[in-house]
Structures are given as C-alpha cells and as structure tokens.
PDB file of C-alpha atoms in Angstrom:
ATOM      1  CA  UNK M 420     -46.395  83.488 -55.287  1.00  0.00           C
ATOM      2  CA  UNK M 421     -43.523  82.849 -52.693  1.00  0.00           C
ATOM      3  CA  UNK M 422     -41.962  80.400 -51.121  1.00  0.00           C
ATOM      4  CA  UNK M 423     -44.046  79.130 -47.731  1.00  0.00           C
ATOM      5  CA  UNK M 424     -46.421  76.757 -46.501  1.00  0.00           C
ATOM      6  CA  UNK M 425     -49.520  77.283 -48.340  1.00  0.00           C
ATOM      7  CA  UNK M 426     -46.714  76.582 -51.775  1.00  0.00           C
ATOM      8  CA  UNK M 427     -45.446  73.685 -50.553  1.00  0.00           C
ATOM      9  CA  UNK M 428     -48.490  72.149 -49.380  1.00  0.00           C
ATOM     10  CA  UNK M 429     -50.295  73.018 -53.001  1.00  0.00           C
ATOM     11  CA  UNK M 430     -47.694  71.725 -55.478  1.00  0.00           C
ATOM     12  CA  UNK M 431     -47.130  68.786 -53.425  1.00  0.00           C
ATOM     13  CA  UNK M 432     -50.723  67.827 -53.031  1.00  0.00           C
ATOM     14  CA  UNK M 433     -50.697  68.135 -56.831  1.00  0.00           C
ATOM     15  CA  UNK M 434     -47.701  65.501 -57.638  1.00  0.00           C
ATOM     16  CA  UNK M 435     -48.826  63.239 -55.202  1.00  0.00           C
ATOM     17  CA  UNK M 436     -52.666  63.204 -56.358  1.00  0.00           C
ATOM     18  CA  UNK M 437     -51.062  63.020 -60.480  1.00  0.00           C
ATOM     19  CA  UNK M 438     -48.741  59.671 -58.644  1.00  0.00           C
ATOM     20  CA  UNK M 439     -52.144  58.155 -57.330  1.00  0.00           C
ATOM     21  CA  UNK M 440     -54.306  59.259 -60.021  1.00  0.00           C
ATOM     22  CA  UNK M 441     -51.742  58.584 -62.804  1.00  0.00           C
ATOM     23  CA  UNK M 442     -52.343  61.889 -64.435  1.00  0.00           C
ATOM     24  CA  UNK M 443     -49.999  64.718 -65.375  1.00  0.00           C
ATOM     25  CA  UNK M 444     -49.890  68.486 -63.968  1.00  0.00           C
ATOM     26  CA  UNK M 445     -48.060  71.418 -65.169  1.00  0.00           C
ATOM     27  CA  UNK M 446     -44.130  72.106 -64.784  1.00  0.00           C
ATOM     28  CA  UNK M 447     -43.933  73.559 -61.603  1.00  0.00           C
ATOM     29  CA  UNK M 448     -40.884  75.797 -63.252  1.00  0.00           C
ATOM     30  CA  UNK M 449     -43.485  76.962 -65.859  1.00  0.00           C
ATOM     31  CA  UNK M 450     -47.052  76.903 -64.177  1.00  0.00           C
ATOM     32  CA  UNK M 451     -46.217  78.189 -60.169  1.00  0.00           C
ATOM     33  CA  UNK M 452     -45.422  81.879 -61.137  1.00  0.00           C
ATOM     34  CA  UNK M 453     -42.123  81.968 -59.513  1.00  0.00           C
ATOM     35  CA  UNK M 454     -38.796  82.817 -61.637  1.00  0.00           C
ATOM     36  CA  UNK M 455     -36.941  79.043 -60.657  1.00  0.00           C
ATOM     37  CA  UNK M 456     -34.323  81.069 -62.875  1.00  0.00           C
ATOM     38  CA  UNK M 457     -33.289  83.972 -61.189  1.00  0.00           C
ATOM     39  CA  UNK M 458     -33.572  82.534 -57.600  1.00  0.00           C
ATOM     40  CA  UNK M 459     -30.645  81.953 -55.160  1.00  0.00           C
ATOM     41  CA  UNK M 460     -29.562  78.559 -56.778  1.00  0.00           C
ATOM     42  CA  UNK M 461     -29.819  77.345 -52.433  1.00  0.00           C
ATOM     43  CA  UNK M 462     -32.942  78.710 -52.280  1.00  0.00           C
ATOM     44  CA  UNK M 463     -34.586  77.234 -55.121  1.00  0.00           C
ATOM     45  CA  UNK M 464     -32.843  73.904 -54.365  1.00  0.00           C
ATOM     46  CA  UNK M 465     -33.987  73.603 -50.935  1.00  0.00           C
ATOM     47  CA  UNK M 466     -37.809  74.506 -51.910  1.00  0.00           C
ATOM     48  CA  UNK M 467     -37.777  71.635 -54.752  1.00  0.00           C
ATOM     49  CA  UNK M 468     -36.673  69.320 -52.136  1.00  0.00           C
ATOM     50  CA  UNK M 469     -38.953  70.528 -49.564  1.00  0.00           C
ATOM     51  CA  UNK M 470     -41.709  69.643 -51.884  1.00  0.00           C
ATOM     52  CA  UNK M 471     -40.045  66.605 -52.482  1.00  0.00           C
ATOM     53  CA  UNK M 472     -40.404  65.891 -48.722  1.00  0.00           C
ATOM     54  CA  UNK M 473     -43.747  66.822 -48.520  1.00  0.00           C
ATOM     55  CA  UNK M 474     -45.362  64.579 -51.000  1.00  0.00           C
ATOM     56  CA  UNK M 475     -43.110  61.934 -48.844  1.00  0.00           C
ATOM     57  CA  UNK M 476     -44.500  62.662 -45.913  1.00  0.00           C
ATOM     58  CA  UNK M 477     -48.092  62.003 -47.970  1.00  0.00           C
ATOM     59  CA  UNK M 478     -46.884  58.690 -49.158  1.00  0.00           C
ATOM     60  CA  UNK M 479     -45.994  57.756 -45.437  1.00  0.00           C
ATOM     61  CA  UNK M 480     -49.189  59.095 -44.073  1.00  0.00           C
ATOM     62  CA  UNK M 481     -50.852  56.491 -46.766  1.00  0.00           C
ATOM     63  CA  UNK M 482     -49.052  53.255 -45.483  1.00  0.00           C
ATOM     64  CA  UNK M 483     -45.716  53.073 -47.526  1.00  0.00           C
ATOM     65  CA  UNK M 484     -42.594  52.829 -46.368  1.00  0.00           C
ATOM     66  CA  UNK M 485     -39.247  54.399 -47.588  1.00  0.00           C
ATOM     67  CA  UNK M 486     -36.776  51.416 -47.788  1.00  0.00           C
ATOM     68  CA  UNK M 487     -34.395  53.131 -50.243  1.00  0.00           C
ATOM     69  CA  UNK M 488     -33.079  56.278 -51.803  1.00  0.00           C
ATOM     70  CA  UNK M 489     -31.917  56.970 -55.547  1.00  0.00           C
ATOM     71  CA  UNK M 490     -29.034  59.341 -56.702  1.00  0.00           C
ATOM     72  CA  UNK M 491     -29.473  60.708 -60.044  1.00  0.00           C
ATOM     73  CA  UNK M 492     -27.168  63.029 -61.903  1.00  0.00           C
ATOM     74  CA  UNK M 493     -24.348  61.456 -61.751  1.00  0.00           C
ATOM     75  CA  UNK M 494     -22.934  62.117 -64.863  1.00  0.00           C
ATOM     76  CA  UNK M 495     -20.900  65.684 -65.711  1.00  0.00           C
ATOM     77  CA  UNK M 496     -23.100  66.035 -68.926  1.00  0.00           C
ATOM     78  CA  UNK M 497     -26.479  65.664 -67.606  1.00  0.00           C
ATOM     79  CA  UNK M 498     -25.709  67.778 -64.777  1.00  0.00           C
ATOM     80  CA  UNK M 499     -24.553  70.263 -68.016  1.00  0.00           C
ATOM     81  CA  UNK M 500     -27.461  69.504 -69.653  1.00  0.00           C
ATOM     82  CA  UNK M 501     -29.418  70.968 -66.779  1.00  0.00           C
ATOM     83  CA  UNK M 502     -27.097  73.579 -65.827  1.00  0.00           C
ATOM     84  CA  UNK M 503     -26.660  71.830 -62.408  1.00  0.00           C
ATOM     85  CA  UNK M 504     -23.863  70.988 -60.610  1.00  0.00           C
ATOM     86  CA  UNK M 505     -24.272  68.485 -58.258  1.00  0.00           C
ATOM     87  CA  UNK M 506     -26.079  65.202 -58.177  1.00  0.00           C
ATOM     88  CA  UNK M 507     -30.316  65.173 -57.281  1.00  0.00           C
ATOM     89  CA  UNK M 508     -31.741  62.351 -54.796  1.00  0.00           C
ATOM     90  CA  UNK M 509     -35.205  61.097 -54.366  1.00  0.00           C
ATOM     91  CA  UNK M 510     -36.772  58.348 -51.862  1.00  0.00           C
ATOM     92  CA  UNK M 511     -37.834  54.744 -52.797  1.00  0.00           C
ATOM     93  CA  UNK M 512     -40.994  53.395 -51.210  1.00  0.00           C
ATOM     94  CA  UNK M 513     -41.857  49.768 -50.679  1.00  0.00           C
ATOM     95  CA  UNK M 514     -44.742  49.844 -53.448  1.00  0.00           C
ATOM     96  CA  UNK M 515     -42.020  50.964 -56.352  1.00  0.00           C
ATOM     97  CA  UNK M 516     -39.574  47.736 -55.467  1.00  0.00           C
ATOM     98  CA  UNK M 517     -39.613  44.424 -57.268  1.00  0.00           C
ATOM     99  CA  UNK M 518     -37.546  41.224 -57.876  1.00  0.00           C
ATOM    100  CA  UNK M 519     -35.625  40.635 -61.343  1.00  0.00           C
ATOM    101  CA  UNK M 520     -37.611  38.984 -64.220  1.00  0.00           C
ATOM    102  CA  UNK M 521     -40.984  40.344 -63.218  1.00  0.00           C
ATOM    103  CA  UNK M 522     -43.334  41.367 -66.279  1.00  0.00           C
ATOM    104  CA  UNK M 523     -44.790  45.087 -66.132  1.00  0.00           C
ATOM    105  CA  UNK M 524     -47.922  46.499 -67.673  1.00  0.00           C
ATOM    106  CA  UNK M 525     -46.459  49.659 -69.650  1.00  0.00           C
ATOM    107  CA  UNK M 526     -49.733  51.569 -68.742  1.00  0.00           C
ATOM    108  CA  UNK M 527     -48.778  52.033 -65.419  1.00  0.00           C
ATOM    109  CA  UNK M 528     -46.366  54.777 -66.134  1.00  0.00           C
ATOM    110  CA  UNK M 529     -46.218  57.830 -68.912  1.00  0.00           C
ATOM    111  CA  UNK M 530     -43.388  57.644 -70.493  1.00  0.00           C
ATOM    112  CA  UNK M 531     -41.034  55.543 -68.748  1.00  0.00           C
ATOM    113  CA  UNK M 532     -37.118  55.363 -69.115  1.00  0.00           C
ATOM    114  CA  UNK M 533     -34.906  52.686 -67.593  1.00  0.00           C
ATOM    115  CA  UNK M 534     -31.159  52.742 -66.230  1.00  0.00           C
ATOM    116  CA  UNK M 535     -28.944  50.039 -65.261  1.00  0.00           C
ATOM    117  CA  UNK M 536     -27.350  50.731 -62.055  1.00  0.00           C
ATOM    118  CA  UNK M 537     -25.767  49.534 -58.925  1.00  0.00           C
ATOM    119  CA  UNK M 538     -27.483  49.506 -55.321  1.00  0.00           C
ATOM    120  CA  UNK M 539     -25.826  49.637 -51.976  1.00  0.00           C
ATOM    121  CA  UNK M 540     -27.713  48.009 -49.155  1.00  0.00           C
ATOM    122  CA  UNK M 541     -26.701  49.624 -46.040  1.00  0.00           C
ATOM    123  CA  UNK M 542     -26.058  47.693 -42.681  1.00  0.00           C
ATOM    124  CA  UNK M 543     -25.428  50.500 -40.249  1.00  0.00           C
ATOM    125  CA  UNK M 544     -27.063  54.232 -40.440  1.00  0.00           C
ATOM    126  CA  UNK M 545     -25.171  56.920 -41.550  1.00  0.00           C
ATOM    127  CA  UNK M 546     -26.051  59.796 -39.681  1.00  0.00           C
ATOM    128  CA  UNK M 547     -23.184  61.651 -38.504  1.00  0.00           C
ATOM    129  CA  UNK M 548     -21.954  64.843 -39.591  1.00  0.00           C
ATOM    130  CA  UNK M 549     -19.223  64.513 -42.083  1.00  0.00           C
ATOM    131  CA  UNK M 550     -19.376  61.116 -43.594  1.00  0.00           C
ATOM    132  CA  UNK M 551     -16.260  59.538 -44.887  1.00  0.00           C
ATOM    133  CA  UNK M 552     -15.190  56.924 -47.172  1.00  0.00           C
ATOM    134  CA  UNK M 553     -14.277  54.783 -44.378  1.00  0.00           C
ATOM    135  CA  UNK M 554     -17.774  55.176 -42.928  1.00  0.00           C
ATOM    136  CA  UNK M 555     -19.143  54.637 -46.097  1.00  0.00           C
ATOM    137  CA  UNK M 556     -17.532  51.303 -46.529  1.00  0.00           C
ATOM    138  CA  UNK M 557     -18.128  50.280 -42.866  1.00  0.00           C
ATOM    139  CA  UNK M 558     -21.711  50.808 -43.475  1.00  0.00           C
ATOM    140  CA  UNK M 559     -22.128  48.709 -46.796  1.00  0.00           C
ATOM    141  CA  UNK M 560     -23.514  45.319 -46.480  1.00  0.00           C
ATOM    142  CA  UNK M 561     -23.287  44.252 -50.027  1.00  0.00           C
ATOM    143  CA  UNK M 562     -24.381  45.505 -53.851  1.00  0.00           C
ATOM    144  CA  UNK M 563     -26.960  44.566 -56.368  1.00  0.00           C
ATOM    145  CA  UNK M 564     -27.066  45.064 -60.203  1.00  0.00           C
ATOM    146  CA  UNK M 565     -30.200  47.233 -60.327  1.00  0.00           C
ATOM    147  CA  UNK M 566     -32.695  48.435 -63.489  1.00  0.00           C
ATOM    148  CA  UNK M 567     -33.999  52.010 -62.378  1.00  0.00           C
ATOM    149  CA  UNK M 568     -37.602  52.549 -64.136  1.00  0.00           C
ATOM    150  CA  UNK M 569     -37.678  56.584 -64.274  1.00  0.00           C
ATOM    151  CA  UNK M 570     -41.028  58.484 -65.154  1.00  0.00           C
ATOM    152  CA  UNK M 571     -42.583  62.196 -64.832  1.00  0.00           C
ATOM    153  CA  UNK M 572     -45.576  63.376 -63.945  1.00  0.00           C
ATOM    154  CA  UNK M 573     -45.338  66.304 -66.066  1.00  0.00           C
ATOM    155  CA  UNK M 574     -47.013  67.099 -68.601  1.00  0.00           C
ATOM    156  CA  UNK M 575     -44.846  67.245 -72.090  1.00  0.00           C
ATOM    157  CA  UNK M 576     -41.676  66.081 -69.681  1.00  0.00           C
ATOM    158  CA  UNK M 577     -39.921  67.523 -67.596  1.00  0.00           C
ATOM    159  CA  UNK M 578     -38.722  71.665 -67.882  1.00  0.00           C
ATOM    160  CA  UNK M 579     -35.750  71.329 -65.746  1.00  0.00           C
ATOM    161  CA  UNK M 580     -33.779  70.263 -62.776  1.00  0.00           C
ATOM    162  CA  UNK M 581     -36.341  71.531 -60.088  1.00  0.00           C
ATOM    163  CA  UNK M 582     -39.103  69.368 -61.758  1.00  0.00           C
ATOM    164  CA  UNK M 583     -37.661  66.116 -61.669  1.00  0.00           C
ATOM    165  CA  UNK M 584     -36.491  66.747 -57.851  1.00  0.00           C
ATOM    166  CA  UNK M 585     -40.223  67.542 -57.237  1.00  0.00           C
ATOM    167  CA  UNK M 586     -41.147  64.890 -58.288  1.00  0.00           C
ATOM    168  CA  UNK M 587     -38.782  62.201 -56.242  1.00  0.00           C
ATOM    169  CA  UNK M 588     -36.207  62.695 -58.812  1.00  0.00           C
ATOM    170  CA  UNK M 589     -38.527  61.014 -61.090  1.00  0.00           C
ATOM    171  CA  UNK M 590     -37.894  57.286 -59.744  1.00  0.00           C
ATOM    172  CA  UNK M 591     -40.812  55.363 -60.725  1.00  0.00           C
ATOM    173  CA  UNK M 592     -39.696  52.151 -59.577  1.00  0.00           C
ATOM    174  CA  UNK M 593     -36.416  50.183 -59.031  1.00  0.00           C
ATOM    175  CA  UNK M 594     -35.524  46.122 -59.840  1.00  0.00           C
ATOM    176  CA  UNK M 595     -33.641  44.371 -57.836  1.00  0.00           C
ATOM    177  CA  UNK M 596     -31.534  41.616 -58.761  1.00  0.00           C
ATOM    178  CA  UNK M 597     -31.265  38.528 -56.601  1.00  0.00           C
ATOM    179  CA  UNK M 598     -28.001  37.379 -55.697  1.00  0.00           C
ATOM    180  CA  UNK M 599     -25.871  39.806 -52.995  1.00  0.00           C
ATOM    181  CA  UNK M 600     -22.192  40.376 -54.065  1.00  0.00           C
ATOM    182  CA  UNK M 601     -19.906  41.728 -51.052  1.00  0.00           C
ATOM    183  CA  UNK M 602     -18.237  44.841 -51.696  1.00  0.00           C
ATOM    184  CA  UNK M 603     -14.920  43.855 -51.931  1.00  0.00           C
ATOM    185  CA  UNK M 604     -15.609  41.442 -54.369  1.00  0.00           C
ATOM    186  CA  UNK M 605     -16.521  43.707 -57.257  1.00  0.00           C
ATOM    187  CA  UNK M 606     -14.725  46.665 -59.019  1.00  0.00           C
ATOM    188  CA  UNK M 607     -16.933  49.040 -58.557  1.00  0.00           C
ATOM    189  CA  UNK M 608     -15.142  51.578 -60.736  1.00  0.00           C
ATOM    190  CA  UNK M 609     -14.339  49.274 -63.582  1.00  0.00           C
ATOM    191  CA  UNK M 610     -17.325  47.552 -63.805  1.00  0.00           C
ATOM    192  CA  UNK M 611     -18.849  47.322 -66.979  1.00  0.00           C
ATOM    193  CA  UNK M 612     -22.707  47.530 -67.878  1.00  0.00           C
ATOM    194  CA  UNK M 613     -24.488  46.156 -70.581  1.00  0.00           C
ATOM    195  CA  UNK M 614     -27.888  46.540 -71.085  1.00  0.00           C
ATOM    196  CA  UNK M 615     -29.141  44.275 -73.626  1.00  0.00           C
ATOM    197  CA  UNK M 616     -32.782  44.110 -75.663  1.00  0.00           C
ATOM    198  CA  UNK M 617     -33.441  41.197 -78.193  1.00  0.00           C
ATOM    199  CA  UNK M 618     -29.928  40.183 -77.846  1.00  0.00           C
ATOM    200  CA  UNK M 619     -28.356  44.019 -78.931  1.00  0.00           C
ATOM    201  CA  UNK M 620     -26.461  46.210 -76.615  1.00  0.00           C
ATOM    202  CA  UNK M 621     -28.669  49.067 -76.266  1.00  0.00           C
ATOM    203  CA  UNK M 622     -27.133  51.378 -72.943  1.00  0.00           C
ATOM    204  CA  UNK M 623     -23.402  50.535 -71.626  1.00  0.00           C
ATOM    205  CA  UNK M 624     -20.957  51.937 -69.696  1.00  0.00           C
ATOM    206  CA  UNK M 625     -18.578  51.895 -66.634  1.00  0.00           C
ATOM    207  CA  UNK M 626     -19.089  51.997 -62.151  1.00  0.00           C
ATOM    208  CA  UNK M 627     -16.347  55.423 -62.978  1.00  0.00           C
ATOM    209  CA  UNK M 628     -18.993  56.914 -65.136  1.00  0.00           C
ATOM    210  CA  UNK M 629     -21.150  57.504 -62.128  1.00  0.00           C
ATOM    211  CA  UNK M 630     -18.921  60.534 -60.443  1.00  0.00           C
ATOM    212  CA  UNK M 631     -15.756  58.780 -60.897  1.00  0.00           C
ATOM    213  CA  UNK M 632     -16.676  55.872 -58.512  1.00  0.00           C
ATOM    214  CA  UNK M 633     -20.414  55.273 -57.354  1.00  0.00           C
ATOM    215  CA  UNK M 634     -19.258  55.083 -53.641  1.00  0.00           C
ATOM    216  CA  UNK M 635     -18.175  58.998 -54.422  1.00  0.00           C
ATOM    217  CA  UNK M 636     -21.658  59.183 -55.037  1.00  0.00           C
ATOM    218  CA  UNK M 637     -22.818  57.393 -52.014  1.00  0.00           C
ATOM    219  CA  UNK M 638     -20.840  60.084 -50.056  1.00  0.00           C
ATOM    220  CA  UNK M 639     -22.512  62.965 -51.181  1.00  0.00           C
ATOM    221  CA  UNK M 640     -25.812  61.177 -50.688  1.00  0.00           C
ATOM    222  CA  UNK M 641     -25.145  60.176 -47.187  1.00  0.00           C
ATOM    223  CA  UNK M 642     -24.043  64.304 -46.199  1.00  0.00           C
ATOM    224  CA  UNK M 643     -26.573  65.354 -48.141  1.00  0.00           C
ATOM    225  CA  UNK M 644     -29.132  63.454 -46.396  1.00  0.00           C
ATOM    226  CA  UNK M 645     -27.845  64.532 -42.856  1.00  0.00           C
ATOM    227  CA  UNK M 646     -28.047  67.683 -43.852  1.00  0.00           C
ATOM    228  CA  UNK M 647     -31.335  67.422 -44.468  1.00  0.00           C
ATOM    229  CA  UNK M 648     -32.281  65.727 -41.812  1.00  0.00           C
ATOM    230  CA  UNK M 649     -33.078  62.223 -43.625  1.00  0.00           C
ATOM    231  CA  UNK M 650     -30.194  59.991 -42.749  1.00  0.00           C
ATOM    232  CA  UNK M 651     -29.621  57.104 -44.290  1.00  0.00           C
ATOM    233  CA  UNK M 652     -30.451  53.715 -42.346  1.00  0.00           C
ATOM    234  CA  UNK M 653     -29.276  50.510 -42.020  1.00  0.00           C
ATOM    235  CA  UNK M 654     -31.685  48.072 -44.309  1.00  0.00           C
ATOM    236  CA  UNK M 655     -32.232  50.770 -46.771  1.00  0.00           C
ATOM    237  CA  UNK M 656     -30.316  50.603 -50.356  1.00  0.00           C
ATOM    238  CA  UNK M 657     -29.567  52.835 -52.407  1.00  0.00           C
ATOM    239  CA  UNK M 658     -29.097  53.464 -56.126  1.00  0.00           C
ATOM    240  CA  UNK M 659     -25.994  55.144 -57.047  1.00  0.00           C
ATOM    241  CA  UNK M 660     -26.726  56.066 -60.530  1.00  0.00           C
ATOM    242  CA  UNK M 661     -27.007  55.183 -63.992  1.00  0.00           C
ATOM    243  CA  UNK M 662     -23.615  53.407 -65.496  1.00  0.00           C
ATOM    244  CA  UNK M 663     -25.145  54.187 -69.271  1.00  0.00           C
ATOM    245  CA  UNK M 664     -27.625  56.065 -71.005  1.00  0.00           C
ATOM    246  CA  UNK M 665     -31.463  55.643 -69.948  1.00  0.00           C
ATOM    247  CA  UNK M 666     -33.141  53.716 -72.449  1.00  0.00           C
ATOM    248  CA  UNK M 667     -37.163  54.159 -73.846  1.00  0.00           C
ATOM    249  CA  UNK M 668     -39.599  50.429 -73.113  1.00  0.00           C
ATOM    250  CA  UNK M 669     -41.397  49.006 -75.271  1.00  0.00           C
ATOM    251  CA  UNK M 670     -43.809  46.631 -75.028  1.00  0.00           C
ATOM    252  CA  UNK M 671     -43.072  43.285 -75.847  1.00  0.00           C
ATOM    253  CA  UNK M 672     -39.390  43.673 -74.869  1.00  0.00           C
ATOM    254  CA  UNK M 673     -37.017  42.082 -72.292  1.00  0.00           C
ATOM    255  CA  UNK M 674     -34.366  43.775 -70.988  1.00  0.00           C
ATOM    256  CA  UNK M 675     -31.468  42.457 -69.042  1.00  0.00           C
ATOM    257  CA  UNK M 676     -28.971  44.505 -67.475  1.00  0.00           C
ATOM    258  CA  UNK M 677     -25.740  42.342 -66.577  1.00  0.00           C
ATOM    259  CA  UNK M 678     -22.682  44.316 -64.573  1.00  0.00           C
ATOM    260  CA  UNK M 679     -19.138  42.518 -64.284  1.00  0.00           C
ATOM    261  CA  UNK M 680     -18.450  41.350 -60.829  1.00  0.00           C
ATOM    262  CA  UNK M 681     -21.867  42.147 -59.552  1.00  0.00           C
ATOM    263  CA  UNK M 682     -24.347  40.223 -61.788  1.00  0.00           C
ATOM    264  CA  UNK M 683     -27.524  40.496 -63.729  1.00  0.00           C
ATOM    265  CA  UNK M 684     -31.343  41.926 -63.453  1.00  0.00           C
ATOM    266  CA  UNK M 685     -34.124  41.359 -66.025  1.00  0.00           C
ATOM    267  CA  UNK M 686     -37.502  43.310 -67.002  1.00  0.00           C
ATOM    268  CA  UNK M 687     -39.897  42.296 -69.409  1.00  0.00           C
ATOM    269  CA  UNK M 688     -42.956  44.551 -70.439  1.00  0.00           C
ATOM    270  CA  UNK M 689     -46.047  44.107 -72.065  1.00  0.00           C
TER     271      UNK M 689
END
C-alpha cells in the first residue's frame, strides 16, 4: 500500500469510527503494510499528520469545533524514546474541554494518562511566515494551569511516534483551570509543578522542562502550524506540554495539579 487518497481516507475513517465507537484498531505502523521505518523521516511525518487532518476534518463535518491545539514531546527523552526529534501536535475540539474539579467516568477512555501542563490562550492569530518570540508574546492573552487527559485508540498502546500523531497526538481531553494569570506575571521557565493524589506528590517538574521554556514550544507550534496550513487563532489555547511525568487514573482518586505563579486545576474520577 502507498501513500494517497484511498490511505488516508481508510486509516482515518478507522480512528475516527474507534473515537466514536470507543473501540481500538490496529497500529497503523504494524497493521497498514507500509515500512513507517525505512521511509523519508518528511515523508512519513507529513502522511501521519495528514491523517491526523483528515479524521479532523470528520470531527468538523460532525459539529465540533477546534478551539485549541496540544504540543506533545516536549521533553529530549521522550523524543529519544521514540527516536524523534522534534515535538508532535494534535487539535483540541470543544467536546474534549472541561472546567477544573469536574468528576469523570473512567470508562470513557482505555487507558488514560494525565499531564500537568500550562495553556496559552491566544488573542491575535498567528499566521505569518516566520513567527517570532516577539509575535509570540504579542499574541498571548494570558495562561492557565492545565491537566492533559492522554489516551490511544490502539490496540495494546501505541507502536511509535506515527501512531500517537494519528491519532491527534493522543489528547483525549484537556482541564482547564479557572482563574487567568497574565503572562508577565508568572515564570514560565521556573515554574514548578506538582501534581498531587491523596495528598503525595506523584508527577513534578519545571516550565524549562518543556523545551527549555514552553513559549520555545509555542514557537515551533505556531511555524509548524503555518506550515501546514492550520494557523493558530486568536481564542484558541494551547497546551505547551507536560512539566512532569504522565501519571496512570484510578478510580476513586483526585488529582490536583498546582503550578507556581499560575495556579491550580483538579480532576476527580470514578
């Protein structure tokens, strides 16, 4: 099988039915007869997102609406661990966005992880070619502390970095907490995270641990996007990546994520 149409349109019909249906498929690195492996690693990139896109295009054609985007591999040794070496994005639809203390049924999702993170809610598009730093702070309204939910749709996990771009980068859903913070109020690269479960510590970690700064992050998302012909735009936020390692649910447990400067965001699940 090659690259074209008839591909794209398959595997993405497939994730998108397994998102609805809540069942699992195949690894598309193991089950679509193509050698991810040995590909041009441009050519293989731009095909995972292309699927990507088209199971987005499904969602939209279904009534939701994108109001975010997510970064994820953000950190130098999961990008080692999947022999990749740049960070992955996905899109965040309205129906995978809720407030801070909600309570979540467990059998919604396979096997979910969850991330504490910061989000960036945008006040001006970015879609000019070669985004700065100084755009990129002109274009920042304010940040959130954020818990990413992450979840696959494959079966026995994911195989490697082309599934979980496939499949939105795996974002299964995204809390928001509720208090804005301007920009230039936080430390966004000294920042610390705690995650805490039962009153432990169970994920921490710094803003710098997400590419140095999470607004370096935010760059390459923004070029990226243009590239591909997404832009970023104003109302949308985005999360820049996970400040500590993802951390299994349970049910029964509630889990507050609390980032200096920026604030807190609580989950409980049943």
């Amino acid at each position: 099988m090659s690259f074209n149409e008839k591909f794209f349109k398959s595997y993405s019909s497939k994730l998108f039915n397994a998102r609805f249906s809540r069942q699992l498929v195949g690894s598309i690195e193991k089950t679509s007869g193509i050698d991810w492996d040995n590909l041009d690693i441009f050519e293989s990139e731009d095909a995972a997102y292309k699927i990507q896109e088209y199971v987005a295009a499904r969602n939209l054609q279904h009534g939701l609406k994108i109001v975010g985007r997510k970064i994820g591999l953000t950190s130098k040794v999961i990008q080692k661990k999947f022999n990749f070496s740049s960070p992955i994005s996905g899109f965040i639809f309205d129906n995978h966005v809720f407030g801070t203390n909600n309570t979540f049924d467990l059998r919604k999702w396979e096997n979910p992880l969850i991330e504490g993170e910061i989000a960036v809610v945008l006040k001006r598009d970015l879609n000019k070619e070669r985004i700065t730093i100084v755009d990129i702070i002109n274009a920042i309204d304010y940040v959130l502390p954020a818990i990413e939910i992450v979840d696959s749709r494959y079966e026995g996990g994911v195989q490697g970095v082309y599934d979980i771009i496939t499949d939105n980068s795996s974002n299964a859903g995204v809390i928001l907490g509720a208090i804005p913070v301007r920009l230039f109020d936080a430390d966004l690269e000294n920042c610390k995270m705690n995650m805490m479960c039962d009153g432990d510590i169970v994920s921490s970690g710094y803003g710098r641990d997400c590419l140095g700064h999470p607004l370096n992050a935010l760059i390459w998302l923004a070029n990226f996007m243009v590239s591909r012909e997404n832009p970023l735009q104003s109302g949308e936020f985005i999360i820049t990546g996970a400040l500590g390692p993802a951390v299994k649910v349970e049910a029964g447990k509630k889990f507050t994520v609390s980032i200096d400067g920026i604030g807190g965001v609580s989950a409980n699940f049943e």
